[in-house]
């Protein structure tokens, strides 16, 4: 913990009373929104599997999981938070610490963030700053240290702003990803992070422990891929449900999450046999790509798509809050410490499709990912979701559109904000897109 | 006489049995019953090792010519399949890798530049290997007097084609000569040891041979498949694949699906020969004569169907929705 007397460089000093008041207001509102979102998800699918109950419970950000983490913390475990997916969670797990992702999805707190940074800044950043100002997010409060990977401009300065009140470990990510020197640099960063985590937690990351952590993540990847493969056929799970499952992994206990996801997949397998689809098989199949969408507030787009008239179903996404979380496993060749660390650094750097990268052919991996998803998941329309201020995703749109035009898949650029005010307008836009998709399918 | 025939029959039976075992292994593999291609490769290497030993047990010379014919037949169709799946020296190097893994010692990698230089310069290395016996034979005037040039080249001490085929001499051989080491009735041999002794004379030759064996063994222990990067045999096999006109040669090749690839780099790191082409190339048939088709990259690729080992246009083995990396290797 940082010493409170140190002068804060960014964050304003707020009176205790104001913090508590704001926190309680936002928390109550947020709990209502979470309950409402889950209620809507339940209503959307009358035969929703029992196994989803667990994820509903985990989705409550003020419920069971923060209490569990608090109990673990009392036993002496450390909690290490992270913002970007580049943080090597295997290392955190191997050091007997708990990794949690702390990006915020609260709309209300983004207004608070405006006091520190201008409105032009990406709302994910503003919202996270706001959440810290009123100590809203339990995971952010519980984390003893934060790993911040300097991917986009927002993330870079976010770590600086939060360093007023938290221990921050920056990881410098190279922007050109397919060169040898980048990899060398990044693997040095990963090795440095290993020492840092070891010193901080007091637990040495041994070969055996790291192997266990890698294998635990492999099992999670296996379950995750099983779920995504189930979405290839006729829809048996609502996109929102699957997105929620993917997102709970970010704060859940990894082993338990794996078991529960496997159980969910078993239930879905039975559903496939019964031919019990969540919506008519001819419903337009939509993929969402772009800025990450964080639970609980930023759930408006999937809700609009799947409750729209005509209805659509999200069968895949390309977001670092969704399918990118677990898509790539750590490919270990030999179980030596050295090779494991190499494998971990390669998995986080080279397999990533984050738009902060470029390479010889530009960010071609992302294009390939999209093309592959469109073909394998039989996507009929892509929604390119961007929040205002997210430059990197916005700037890649033209290339994505050109590529998808070539294979005759419509793309729709949807820009929005962390606000509920534009829901009505978005509804019209999304429904018009879905109408167009329907017309295409009928033809 | 009848005993000899009996021995021949016995050998042939063993060989047929080994062949059947190999076919069985291929069947297991094709039906996807074997989960680990590395394990299967090891089995096939052992089968090939035994088979080559039995071929050699007829006599030391003629089988070499047979092997030469078989080798080039394989070459035309299968590329460097021989290097990855059948070569006895490759087996020795793989056993060393297994030992190193068991001891949890990390492998060294050659710098990319050196690796590529070795790859490009292997024809020069092969030329040196080939010319040394010819030059030595010229410097040995007595022997020219005795027999005609061609006969000397093909059957004398300094057999150039023998140089090309030496890695194919298994670790255990049925004969004994100056370069073999007899331990409890088993003759151990090592590629090129005999040649070194023949070229340099028995006294110094033994020292050279021991030094050579030690260097290659230590090198092979630290660097995966170090010999295969400049092996004269490998390069002579690969040279047939260089003709651009024969687009379909080698029939057996690695194929990459560009769209499924996320360039995660696993294929590059797990490759025992440090081949970069699988990673670098955008997609389609991987064009490199460096690859020995051991399919380690295909096995380790974590994206289903991205890398394929193809025979012609038929997929023999493709990367799976990869779940569990091997424990033992």
XYZ file of C-alpha atoms in Angstrom:
772
model
C 0.000 0.000 0.000
C 1.193 3.451 -0.826
C 1.680 6.004 1.827
C -1.403 8.265 1.927
C 0.580 11.369 2.811
C 2.402 11.445 -0.515
C 1.091 14.181 -2.721
C -1.164 12.889 -5.452
C -0.163 13.827 -8.934
C -3.484 13.258 -10.658
C -6.317 12.080 -8.501
C -8.256 14.726 -6.564
C -8.587 14.492 -2.803
C -12.208 13.758 -2.125
C -13.846 13.918 1.283
C -14.680 10.552 2.767
C -18.340 11.378 2.969
C -18.626 12.189 -0.726
C -16.803 9.001 -1.676
C -19.125 6.866 0.414
C -22.240 8.587 -0.827
C -21.274 8.263 -4.474
C -20.131 4.708 -3.968
C -23.411 3.655 -2.436
C -25.477 5.347 -5.112
C -23.533 3.814 -7.971
C -23.361 0.438 -6.270
C -27.111 0.273 -5.733
C -27.759 1.335 -9.311
C -25.225 -1.155 -10.597
C -26.691 -4.032 -8.618
C -30.045 -3.232 -10.133
C -28.571 -3.174 -13.627
C -26.790 -6.484 -13.123
C -29.980 -8.123 -11.867
C -31.886 -6.626 -14.768
C -29.327 -7.799 -17.334
C -29.402 -11.335 -15.971
C -33.199 -11.284 -15.828
C -33.294 -10.293 -19.493
C -30.829 -13.006 -20.397
C -32.999 -15.546 -18.611
C -36.080 -14.334 -20.426
C -34.394 -14.447 -23.814
C -33.804 -18.172 -23.530
C -36.658 -20.128 -21.914
C -34.615 -23.347 -21.767
C -31.509 -21.717 -20.339
C -29.286 -24.480 -18.917
C -29.106 -24.864 -15.146
C -25.333 -24.621 -15.410
C -25.633 -20.935 -16.252
C -26.779 -20.255 -12.700
C -23.238 -20.462 -11.472
C -22.101 -17.812 -13.924
C -24.999 -15.556 -12.971
C -23.813 -15.808 -9.414
C -20.216 -15.101 -10.387
C -21.327 -12.137 -12.485
C -22.441 -10.310 -9.349
C -19.464 -8.040 -8.850
C -20.460 -7.256 -5.283
C -21.472 -10.804 -4.419
C -19.775 -14.103 -3.823
C -16.455 -13.728 -5.604
C -15.190 -10.569 -3.826
C -16.010 -12.243 -0.513
C -14.054 -15.309 -1.542
C -11.094 -13.196 -2.543
C -11.291 -11.323 0.750
C -11.220 -14.643 2.608
C -8.206 -15.772 0.582
C -6.493 -12.493 1.266
C -6.915 -12.987 4.974
C -5.103 -16.284 4.620
C -2.175 -14.340 3.230
C -2.676 -14.668 -0.494
C -1.896 -11.675 -2.631
C -4.187 -10.350 -5.318
C -2.615 -9.024 -8.481
C -4.804 -7.047 -10.803
C -4.206 -6.351 -14.460
C -5.679 -4.175 -17.162
C -4.656 -5.756 -20.432
C -4.653 -9.381 -21.412
C -0.894 -9.256 -21.856
C -0.297 -9.705 -18.158
C 1.130 -13.220 -17.802
C -1.493 -14.731 -15.509
C 0.337 -18.057 -15.417
C 3.129 -16.391 -13.469
C 0.643 -14.881 -11.026
C -1.027 -18.252 -10.519
C 2.329 -19.966 -10.079
C 3.221 -17.525 -7.303
C 0.055 -18.509 -5.426
C -1.540 -15.160 -6.056
C -4.957 -14.400 -7.493
C -5.111 -12.688 -10.889
C -8.115 -10.434 -11.524
C -8.810 -8.135 -14.400
C -9.866 -4.727 -13.115
C -11.106 -2.809 -16.161
C -14.337 -1.109 -15.392
C -17.609 -1.285 -17.266
C -19.565 1.173 -15.140
C -21.145 3.996 -17.103
C -21.679 6.265 -14.120
C -18.072 6.315 -13.011
C -16.906 7.533 -16.421
C -18.501 10.890 -15.558
C -16.327 11.012 -12.460
C -13.272 10.233 -14.521
C -13.976 13.412 -16.481
C -12.649 15.346 -13.482
C -9.191 13.906 -14.101
C -8.972 13.398 -17.857
C -10.799 15.118 -20.732
C -13.943 13.624 -22.268
C -12.092 12.734 -25.453
C -10.280 9.938 -23.633
C -11.559 6.386 -24.063
C -14.421 5.767 -21.620
C -12.909 2.486 -20.392
C -10.046 4.530 -18.974
C -12.289 7.266 -17.580
C -14.587 4.748 -16.008
C -11.690 2.886 -14.378
C -10.336 6.145 -12.960
C -13.802 7.010 -11.688
C -14.223 3.580 -10.134
C -10.962 4.070 -8.288
C -11.952 7.564 -7.137
C -15.049 6.307 -5.360
C -13.504 2.911 -4.523
C -16.314 1.155 -6.310
C -14.744 -1.902 -7.921
C -14.105 -4.584 -5.285
C -11.435 -6.241 -7.421
C -9.560 -3.014 -7.979
C -9.677 -2.279 -4.245
C -8.555 -5.776 -3.329
C -5.611 -5.963 -5.673
C -2.287 -5.443 -3.923
C -0.477 -4.587 -7.110
C -1.504 -3.869 -10.659
C 0.186 -5.034 -13.809
C -0.242 -2.440 -16.465
C 0.825 -3.280 -19.967
C 1.413 -0.152 -21.978
C -0.627 -1.072 -25.017
C -2.721 1.916 -26.061
C -2.304 5.543 -25.011
C -5.122 5.260 -22.518
C -3.599 2.292 -20.730
C -0.217 3.986 -20.580
C -1.508 7.059 -18.781
C -4.059 5.118 -16.733
C -1.232 3.328 -14.990
C 0.420 6.663 -14.268
C -2.776 8.123 -12.851
C -3.526 5.130 -10.683
C 0.047 5.015 -9.399
C -1.103 7.762 -7.015
C -2.869 5.157 -4.952
C -1.673 1.746 -6.090
C 1.527 -0.161 -6.706
C 1.830 -0.341 -10.463
C 4.149 -2.540 -12.460
C 4.438 -1.388 -15.993
C 5.234 -3.769 -18.793
C 6.516 -2.227 -21.935
C 5.090 -3.938 -24.954
C 6.864 -3.608 -28.319
C 4.642 -2.373 -31.085
C 6.132 -4.470 -33.864
C 5.349 -7.976 -32.911
C 6.949 -10.305 -35.407
C 10.581 -9.328 -35.075
C 13.220 -11.174 -33.118
C 14.331 -8.128 -31.183
C 10.764 -7.406 -30.075
C 10.419 -10.899 -28.763
C 13.748 -10.663 -26.982
C 12.677 -7.421 -25.353
C 9.292 -8.753 -24.345
C 10.653 -11.984 -22.944
C 13.020 -9.894 -20.821
C 9.995 -7.998 -19.563
C 8.246 -11.257 -18.706
C 11.296 -12.532 -16.865
C 11.524 -9.273 -14.978
C 7.862 -9.540 -14.074
C 8.549 -13.014 -12.728
C 11.171 -11.691 -10.320
C 8.896 -8.843 -9.339
C 5.996 -11.154 -8.583
C 8.304 -13.477 -6.670
C 9.642 -10.660 -4.511
C 6.230 -9.186 -3.912
C 4.451 -12.387 -2.964
C 7.437 -13.987 -1.276
C 6.719 -17.218 -3.133
C 9.284 -18.556 -5.508
C 7.949 -19.537 -8.893
C 9.332 -23.018 -9.251
C 9.339 -25.115 -12.371
C 6.719 -27.438 -10.953
C 4.382 -24.654 -9.905
C 4.649 -22.888 -13.215
C 3.950 -26.127 -15.011
C 0.837 -26.628 -12.919
C -0.307 -23.096 -13.674
C 0.258 -23.564 -17.403
C -1.599 -26.859 -17.357
C -4.489 -25.380 -15.392
C -4.794 -22.673 -18.021
C -4.637 -25.323 -20.741
C -7.593 -27.077 -19.196
C -9.460 -23.796 -19.107
C -8.605 -23.225 -22.775
C -9.921 -26.670 -23.594
C -13.256 -25.935 -21.933
C -13.361 -22.505 -23.516
C -12.747 -23.863 -26.998
C -15.399 -26.495 -26.491
C -17.891 -23.749 -25.760
C -16.866 -21.741 -28.816
C -17.073 -24.824 -31.027
C -20.626 -25.404 -29.834
C -21.505 -21.975 -31.152
C -20.422 -23.007 -34.665
C -23.637 -24.900 -35.363
C -27.236 -23.805 -34.932
C -27.467 -21.479 -31.924
C -27.740 -23.416 -28.661
C -26.609 -20.613 -26.388
C -27.358 -16.933 -26.465
C -24.351 -14.831 -27.372
C -24.752 -12.844 -24.170
C -24.611 -15.996 -22.070
C -21.434 -17.163 -23.767
C -19.898 -13.708 -23.471
C -20.682 -13.673 -19.781
C -19.091 -17.091 -19.326
C -15.959 -15.881 -21.101
C -15.820 -12.753 -19.043
C -16.273 -14.396 -15.642
C -12.986 -16.187 -16.265
C -11.256 -12.862 -15.721
C -12.013 -12.853 -12.021
C -13.143 -16.389 -11.209
C -11.142 -19.212 -9.719
C -9.600 -20.867 -12.765
C -10.149 -24.469 -11.803
C -13.731 -24.020 -10.730
C -14.485 -22.015 -13.848
C -13.147 -24.863 -15.995
C -15.340 -27.426 -14.258
C -18.427 -25.283 -14.530
C -17.809 -24.491 -18.176
C -17.375 -28.180 -18.974
C -20.674 -28.823 -17.187
C -22.305 -26.096 -19.241
C -20.935 -27.642 -22.434
C -22.325 -31.042 -21.410
C -25.740 -29.451 -20.997
C -25.418 -27.734 -24.364
C -24.391 -31.007 -26.017
C -27.644 -32.527 -24.820
C -29.430 -29.516 -26.183
C -27.888 -30.058 -29.579
C -29.172 -33.647 -29.529
C -32.669 -32.436 -28.665
C -32.387 -29.855 -31.448
C -33.560 -27.294 -28.931
C -32.291 -24.063 -30.449
C -32.377 -20.771 -28.563
C -33.744 -19.004 -31.603
C -34.766 -20.091 -35.101
C -31.697 -21.392 -36.986
C -32.248 -18.831 -39.733
C -31.700 -15.942 -37.293
C -28.885 -13.710 -38.609
C -25.549 -14.797 -37.165
C -23.612 -11.781 -35.990
C -20.040 -11.308 -34.872
C -18.942 -8.389 -32.718
C -15.454 -7.005 -33.012
C -13.718 -3.952 -31.651
C -13.442 -2.303 -28.271
C -13.850 -4.606 -25.275
C -17.242 -4.669 -23.595
C -17.090 -4.944 -19.879
C -19.731 -6.320 -17.585
C -22.019 -5.009 -16.049
C -23.091 -1.731 -17.660
C -21.571 -1.992 -21.084
C -23.918 -4.765 -22.099
C -26.151 -2.697 -24.287
C -25.016 -3.835 -27.697
C -25.419 -7.599 -27.147
C -28.760 -6.932 -25.484
C -29.921 -4.826 -28.422
C -28.828 -7.406 -30.969
C -30.400 -10.354 -29.231
C -33.588 -8.625 -28.168
C -34.031 -6.614 -31.308
C -36.817 -6.956 -33.782
C -35.786 -8.700 -36.004
C -33.601 -10.696 -33.670
C -29.961 -11.515 -34.232
C -27.672 -13.903 -32.425
C -24.041 -13.287 -31.561
C -22.080 -16.430 -32.314
C -18.549 -15.099 -32.125
C -16.589 -12.067 -31.114
C -13.091 -10.728 -31.403
C -12.671 -8.727 -28.254
C -10.154 -8.819 -25.467
C -13.051 -9.064 -23.054
C -14.393 -12.082 -24.861
C -12.910 -14.748 -27.031
C -9.383 -13.448 -26.969
C -9.137 -14.156 -23.257
C -8.411 -17.828 -23.613
C -8.102 -18.505 -27.308
C -4.363 -19.086 -27.415
C -2.722 -21.711 -25.228
C 0.879 -21.587 -24.081
C 2.674 -24.028 -26.374
C 5.382 -25.521 -24.216
C 7.953 -27.610 -26.027
C 10.038 -28.806 -23.110
C 9.009 -28.401 -19.516
C 12.120 -26.538 -18.489
C 11.844 -23.160 -16.793
C 13.510 -21.447 -19.700
C 11.288 -22.912 -22.364
C 8.158 -22.302 -20.338
C 9.029 -18.628 -19.967
C 9.767 -18.407 -23.682
C 6.463 -20.048 -24.452
C 4.623 -17.680 -22.130
C 6.204 -14.596 -23.643
C 5.461 -15.797 -27.170
C 1.860 -16.603 -26.335
C 1.211 -13.154 -24.963
C 3.021 -11.191 -27.604
C 2.835 -13.038 -30.876
C -0.572 -14.662 -30.728
C -2.326 -11.458 -29.770
C -4.541 -9.650 -32.260
C -4.643 -6.375 -30.332
C -4.728 -3.404 -32.725
C -1.887 -1.738 -30.816
C 0.439 -3.904 -32.894
C 1.665 -3.639 -36.357
C 3.931 -5.908 -38.328
C 5.325 -6.311 -41.803
C 1.835 -6.772 -43.167
C 0.140 -4.508 -40.692
C -2.012 -6.179 -38.093
C -2.679 -9.104 -40.373
C -3.327 -11.604 -37.619
C -6.489 -9.777 -36.726
C -7.689 -9.834 -40.317
C -6.987 -13.546 -40.506
C -8.790 -14.134 -37.237
C -11.856 -12.306 -38.562
C -11.797 -14.149 -41.878
C -11.443 -17.488 -40.137
C -14.276 -16.718 -37.725
C -16.521 -15.563 -40.555
C -15.926 -18.783 -42.456
C -15.928 -21.313 -39.626
C -18.748 -19.777 -37.605
C -20.769 -18.922 -40.745
C -21.094 -15.276 -39.779
C -23.596 -13.285 -41.818
C -22.839 -9.822 -40.512
C -20.137 -8.133 -38.473
C -20.742 -5.286 -36.061
C -17.641 -3.178 -35.628
C -18.117 -1.766 -32.181
C -16.025 1.224 -31.177
C -16.354 3.545 -28.213
C -15.462 7.144 -28.836
C -11.825 7.691 -28.041
C -10.681 4.230 -28.972
C -8.368 5.322 -31.739
C -6.648 2.053 -32.518
C -9.802 0.096 -33.216
C -11.384 3.007 -35.080
C -8.384 3.348 -37.338
C -8.316 -0.308 -38.306
C -11.898 -0.203 -39.512
C -11.165 0.669 -43.125
C -8.913 -2.292 -43.616
C -11.346 -4.673 -41.970
C -14.170 -3.349 -44.107
C -12.187 -3.737 -47.303
C -11.263 -7.310 -46.454
C -14.770 -8.305 -45.464
C -16.230 -6.604 -48.541
C -14.116 -8.912 -50.626
C -15.816 -11.970 -49.180
C -19.171 -10.202 -49.308
C -19.895 -9.968 -45.590
C -21.541 -6.719 -44.461
C -19.834 -4.734 -41.709
C -21.538 -2.112 -39.633
C -19.541 0.542 -37.815
C -21.231 1.343 -34.545
C -19.703 4.046 -32.412
C -21.010 4.815 -28.989
C -20.085 6.045 -25.536
C -20.329 4.897 -21.946
C -23.864 6.210 -21.682
C -27.438 4.979 -21.673
C -28.726 7.992 -23.551
C -28.090 6.638 -27.037
C -29.802 3.279 -26.528
C -32.868 4.336 -28.494
C -30.821 5.589 -31.399
C -28.583 2.503 -31.310
C -31.650 0.286 -31.331
C -32.758 1.813 -34.606
C -29.320 1.400 -36.128
C -28.845 -2.196 -34.980
C -32.337 -3.195 -36.076
C -31.836 -1.653 -39.493
C -28.637 -3.688 -39.860
C -30.375 -6.878 -38.752
C -33.248 -6.150 -41.153
C -30.736 -5.877 -43.954
C -29.112 -9.168 -42.918
C -32.505 -10.848 -42.911
C -33.203 -9.557 -46.384
C -29.866 -10.932 -47.561
C -30.607 -14.316 -46.027
C -34.013 -14.482 -47.668
C -32.493 -13.751 -51.019
C 24.886 -74.121 -46.984
C 21.395 -75.023 -45.787
C 22.177 -73.316 -42.511
C 22.985 -70.142 -44.363
C 19.655 -70.284 -46.205
C 17.944 -70.840 -42.869
C 19.674 -67.773 -41.514
C 18.530 -65.766 -44.503
C 14.954 -66.920 -44.062
C 15.132 -66.032 -40.386
C 16.414 -62.560 -41.165
C 13.744 -62.006 -43.763
C 11.082 -63.097 -41.278
C 12.348 -60.629 -38.732
C 12.442 -57.927 -41.368
C 8.905 -58.738 -42.499
C 7.769 -58.632 -38.861
C 9.380 -55.259 -38.397
C 7.782 -54.052 -41.593
C 4.396 -55.253 -40.370
C 4.975 -53.421 -37.092
C 5.712 -50.285 -39.063
C 2.545 -50.675 -41.147
C 0.585 -51.235 -37.940
C 2.043 -48.088 -36.443
C 1.039 -46.130 -39.541
C -2.477 -47.553 -39.301
C -2.759 -46.583 -35.641
C -1.631 -43.146 -36.571
C -3.975 -42.728 -39.509
C -6.956 -43.726 -37.431
C -5.842 -41.116 -34.932
C -5.438 -43.691 -32.208
C -1.988 -42.521 -31.328
C -2.234 -39.106 -29.754
C 1.376 -38.181 -30.017
C 3.123 -38.087 -33.319
C 6.506 -37.708 -31.624
C 5.968 -41.006 -29.881
C 4.932 -42.657 -33.117
C 7.959 -41.230 -34.861
C 10.141 -42.722 -32.184
C 8.577 -46.155 -32.727
C 9.089 -45.915 -36.476
C 12.682 -44.780 -35.954
C 13.334 -47.831 -33.796
C 11.718 -50.113 -36.368
C 13.836 -48.555 -39.107
C 16.915 -48.892 -36.937
C 16.305 -52.618 -36.519
C 15.521 -53.020 -40.210
C 18.728 -51.307 -41.272
C 20.670 -53.468 -38.830
C 19.223 -56.585 -40.448
C 19.979 -55.355 -43.943
C 23.568 -54.775 -42.853
C 23.867 -58.206 -41.354
C 24.061 -59.635 -44.903
C 27.281 -57.844 -45.709
C 28.656 -54.398 -45.289
C 29.022 -53.315 -48.885
C 26.147 -54.364 -51.103
C 23.398 -53.138 -48.740
C 24.919 -49.725 -49.033
C 24.071 -49.715 -52.699
C 20.609 -51.025 -51.918
C 20.186 -48.314 -49.384
C 21.290 -45.776 -51.922
C 18.587 -46.915 -54.326
C 15.905 -47.007 -51.621
C 17.019 -43.625 -50.382
C 16.648 -41.938 -53.725
C 13.355 -43.666 -54.370
C 12.139 -42.191 -51.086
C 13.672 -38.874 -51.996
C 11.648 -38.415 -55.123
C 8.383 -39.004 -53.375
C 8.825 -38.040 -49.792
C 11.382 -35.296 -49.445
C 13.467 -35.476 -46.305
C 11.057 -37.896 -44.690
C 13.991 -40.249 -44.297
C 15.850 -37.786 -42.072
C 13.010 -37.284 -39.673
C 11.567 -40.742 -39.487
C 14.146 -43.383 -40.435
C 17.705 -42.165 -40.051
C 19.698 -44.030 -37.390
C 21.887 -41.023 -36.622
C 18.721 -39.005 -36.205
C 17.556 -41.593 -33.692
C 20.777 -41.199 -31.716
C 20.312 -37.436 -31.667
C 16.681 -37.820 -30.630
C 17.649 -40.156 -27.802
C 20.105 -37.510 -26.675
C 17.302 -34.950 -26.727
C 15.165 -37.268 -24.614
C 18.025 -37.640 -22.141
C 18.492 -33.886 -22.007
C 14.798 -33.353 -21.405
C 14.820 -35.923 -18.651
C 17.712 -34.065 -17.041
C 15.805 -30.766 -17.423
C 18.711 -29.097 -19.155
C 17.647 -26.416 -21.567
C 18.630 -26.655 -25.182
C 20.776 -24.048 -26.886
C 19.711 -22.573 -30.150
C 22.082 -21.701 -32.905
C 21.963 -18.055 -33.968
C 19.648 -17.682 -36.936
C 22.426 -16.434 -39.177
C 24.687 -19.385 -38.414
C 21.816 -21.785 -38.948
C 20.995 -20.315 -42.329
C 24.689 -20.189 -43.247
C 24.992 -23.872 -42.377
C 21.888 -24.600 -44.381
C 23.098 -22.711 -47.410
C 26.678 -23.898 -47.079
C 25.808 -27.543 -46.691
C 26.483 -28.212 -50.382
C 29.980 -26.888 -49.852
C 30.326 -29.045 -46.747
C 29.068 -32.036 -48.724
C 31.547 -31.250 -51.472
C 34.391 -31.213 -48.951
C 33.160 -34.520 -47.580
C 33.054 -35.962 -51.095
C 36.340 -34.587 -52.329
C 38.437 -35.569 -49.327
C 38.499 -39.283 -50.216
C 39.148 -38.522 -53.888
C 42.085 -36.259 -53.045
C 43.414 -38.707 -50.505
C 43.165 -41.473 -53.044
C 45.123 -39.368 -55.554
C 47.793 -38.788 -52.944
C 48.056 -42.536 -52.523
C 49.791 -43.425 -55.839
C 50.454 -47.066 -55.004
C 46.825 -47.930 -55.183
C 46.345 -46.342 -58.599
C 48.801 -48.839 -59.974
C 46.894 -51.757 -58.623
C 43.397 -51.280 -59.961
C 41.446 -49.138 -62.412
C 40.116 -45.796 -61.308
C 36.393 -46.554 -61.285
C 36.766 -49.768 -59.381
C 38.840 -47.963 -56.793
C 36.310 -45.213 -56.445
C 33.418 -47.547 -56.019
C 34.883 -50.332 -53.986
C 38.172 -49.188 -52.500
C 38.878 -47.769 -49.091
C 37.734 -44.311 -49.973
C 34.225 -44.752 -51.219
C 32.726 -41.303 -51.923
C 29.171 -42.593 -51.981
C 29.952 -44.222 -48.652
C 30.560 -40.716 -47.326
C 27.072 -39.737 -48.379
C 25.575 -42.771 -46.749
C 27.539 -42.903 -43.534
C 24.859 -41.414 -41.266
C 22.790 -44.405 -42.258
C 25.143 -46.793 -40.488
C 23.343 -47.576 -37.274
C 24.906 -47.224 -33.875
C 25.044 -50.990 -33.487
C 26.509 -52.911 -36.423
C 26.903 -56.603 -37.162
C 30.513 -56.358 -38.291
C 33.736 -55.408 -36.612
C 36.598 -53.286 -37.938
C 39.076 -50.725 -36.687
C 36.359 -48.225 -35.857
C 33.969 -50.497 -34.037
C 33.935 -50.873 -30.300
C 33.124 -54.310 -29.025
C 31.265 -54.307 -25.729
C 29.983 -57.689 -24.514
C 29.699 -59.069 -28.018
C 27.900 -56.044 -29.484
C 29.763 -53.957 -32.034
C 29.221 -50.231 -31.636
C 29.955 -48.006 -34.558
C 29.548 -44.334 -35.311
C 29.132 -42.570 -38.626
C 32.394 -41.370 -40.200
C 34.552 -42.884 -37.453
C 35.785 -45.561 -39.860
C 36.450 -43.010 -42.594
C 38.457 -40.768 -40.301
C 40.635 -43.678 -39.249
C 41.115 -44.783 -42.855
C 42.036 -41.280 -44.012
C 44.479 -40.398 -41.279
C 46.061 -43.686 -40.360
C 45.238 -45.892 -37.409
C 47.241 -44.200 -34.613
C 46.191 -40.539 -34.953
C 42.962 -41.604 -36.605
C 41.614 -43.134 -33.420
C 42.206 -39.863 -31.562
C 40.525 -37.896 -34.343
C 37.643 -40.320 -34.455
C 37.099 -40.155 -30.680
C 37.244 -36.355 -30.832
C 34.747 -36.327 -33.684
C 32.355 -38.648 -31.898
C 32.624 -36.626 -28.682
C 32.042 -33.308 -30.469
C 28.999 -34.448 -32.361
C 27.516 -36.176 -29.321
C 27.993 -33.152 -27.066
C 26.728 -30.866 -29.814
C 23.706 -33.056 -30.340
C 23.061 -33.043 -26.620
C 23.027 -29.273 -26.362
C 21.552 -28.329 -29.714
C 18.651 -30.304 -31.094
C 19.533 -32.271 -34.225
C 22.662 -30.263 -34.812
C 24.120 -32.666 -37.372
C 20.994 -32.651 -39.545
C 21.461 -28.979 -40.335
C 24.415 -29.652 -42.617
C 24.305 -33.411 -43.095
C 25.628 -34.456 -46.556
C 23.014 -37.205 -46.752
C 20.206 -34.800 -45.947
C 21.478 -32.348 -48.502
C 21.742 -34.981 -51.208
C 18.173 -36.045 -50.472
C 16.964 -32.478 -50.507
C 18.790 -31.618 -53.741
C 16.277 -33.673 -55.710
C 13.527 -31.428 -54.334
C 15.153 -28.299 -55.659
C 13.902 -28.565 -59.220
C 11.235 -25.957 -59.705
C 9.654 -27.884 -62.559
C 8.698 -30.732 -60.264
C 6.165 -28.656 -58.356
C 4.532 -31.625 -56.704
C 7.840 -32.948 -55.365
C 8.207 -33.693 -52.526
C 4.858 -35.389 -52.243
C 5.063 -35.334 -48.485
C 5.067 -31.764 -47.260
C 3.787 -29.390 -44.625
C 0.866 -27.242 -45.643
C -0.270 -24.108 -43.874
C -3.681 -22.456 -43.791
C -2.990 -18.764 -43.551
C -6.345 -17.645 -42.242
C -6.331 -19.955 -39.263
C -2.828 -18.982 -38.250
C -2.406 -16.361 -35.532
C 1.388 -16.390 -35.887
C 1.775 -17.446 -32.278
C 5.263 -18.692 -33.072
C 4.934 -22.156 -31.526
C 5.959 -23.851 -34.784
C 9.154 -21.825 -34.894
C 10.145 -22.586 -31.328
C 9.428 -26.318 -31.276
C 11.181 -27.046 -34.569
C 14.276 -29.174 -33.883
C 15.973 -27.780 -36.991
C 15.014 -24.157 -36.309
C 13.202 -23.880 -39.607
C 11.692 -20.423 -39.963
C 9.740 -20.983 -43.161
C 6.745 -22.587 -41.484
C 6.298 -19.409 -39.471
C 7.355 -16.910 -42.100
C 5.591 -18.242 -45.135
C 2.124 -16.869 -45.655
C 0.378 -20.093 -46.425
C 0.236 -23.037 -48.784
C 2.972 -25.606 -49.311
C 6.010 -24.918 -47.175
C 8.912 -24.585 -49.544
C 12.121 -25.438 -47.801
C 14.598 -28.234 -48.104
C 15.621 -27.688 -44.501
C 12.489 -29.265 -43.061
C 12.844 -32.951 -42.237
C 9.070 -33.477 -41.929
C 9.181 -34.659 -38.346
C 5.760 -33.001 -37.915
C 6.616 -31.632 -34.501
C 5.145 -28.255 -35.528
C 1.978 -29.930 -36.770
C 1.679 -31.741 -33.489
C 2.202 -28.646 -31.368
C 0.203 -26.135 -33.426
C -2.675 -25.075 -31.195
C -5.130 -24.187 -33.947
C -7.134 -26.936 -35.531
C -6.270 -27.586 -39.147
C -3.754 -24.782 -39.499
C -0.767 -26.979 -40.224
C -1.159 -30.177 -42.157
C 1.226 -32.940 -43.128
C 0.105 -33.762 -46.636
C 0.907 -36.615 -48.986
C 0.089 -35.178 -52.381
C -3.275 -33.599 -51.813
C -4.330 -36.011 -49.080
C -3.982 -34.855 -45.496
C -2.164 -37.451 -43.438
C -2.046 -35.583 -40.175
C -3.240 -32.158 -39.156
C -2.927 -29.937 -36.143
C -5.643 -30.586 -33.628
C -7.605 -28.437 -31.300
C -4.622 -28.988 -29.176
C -5.214 -29.939 -25.595
C -2.352 -31.437 -23.723
C 1.320 -31.148 -24.531
C 3.450 -34.179 -23.977
C 4.793 -34.902 -20.581
C 7.781 -37.106 -21.194
C 9.536 -35.788 -24.240
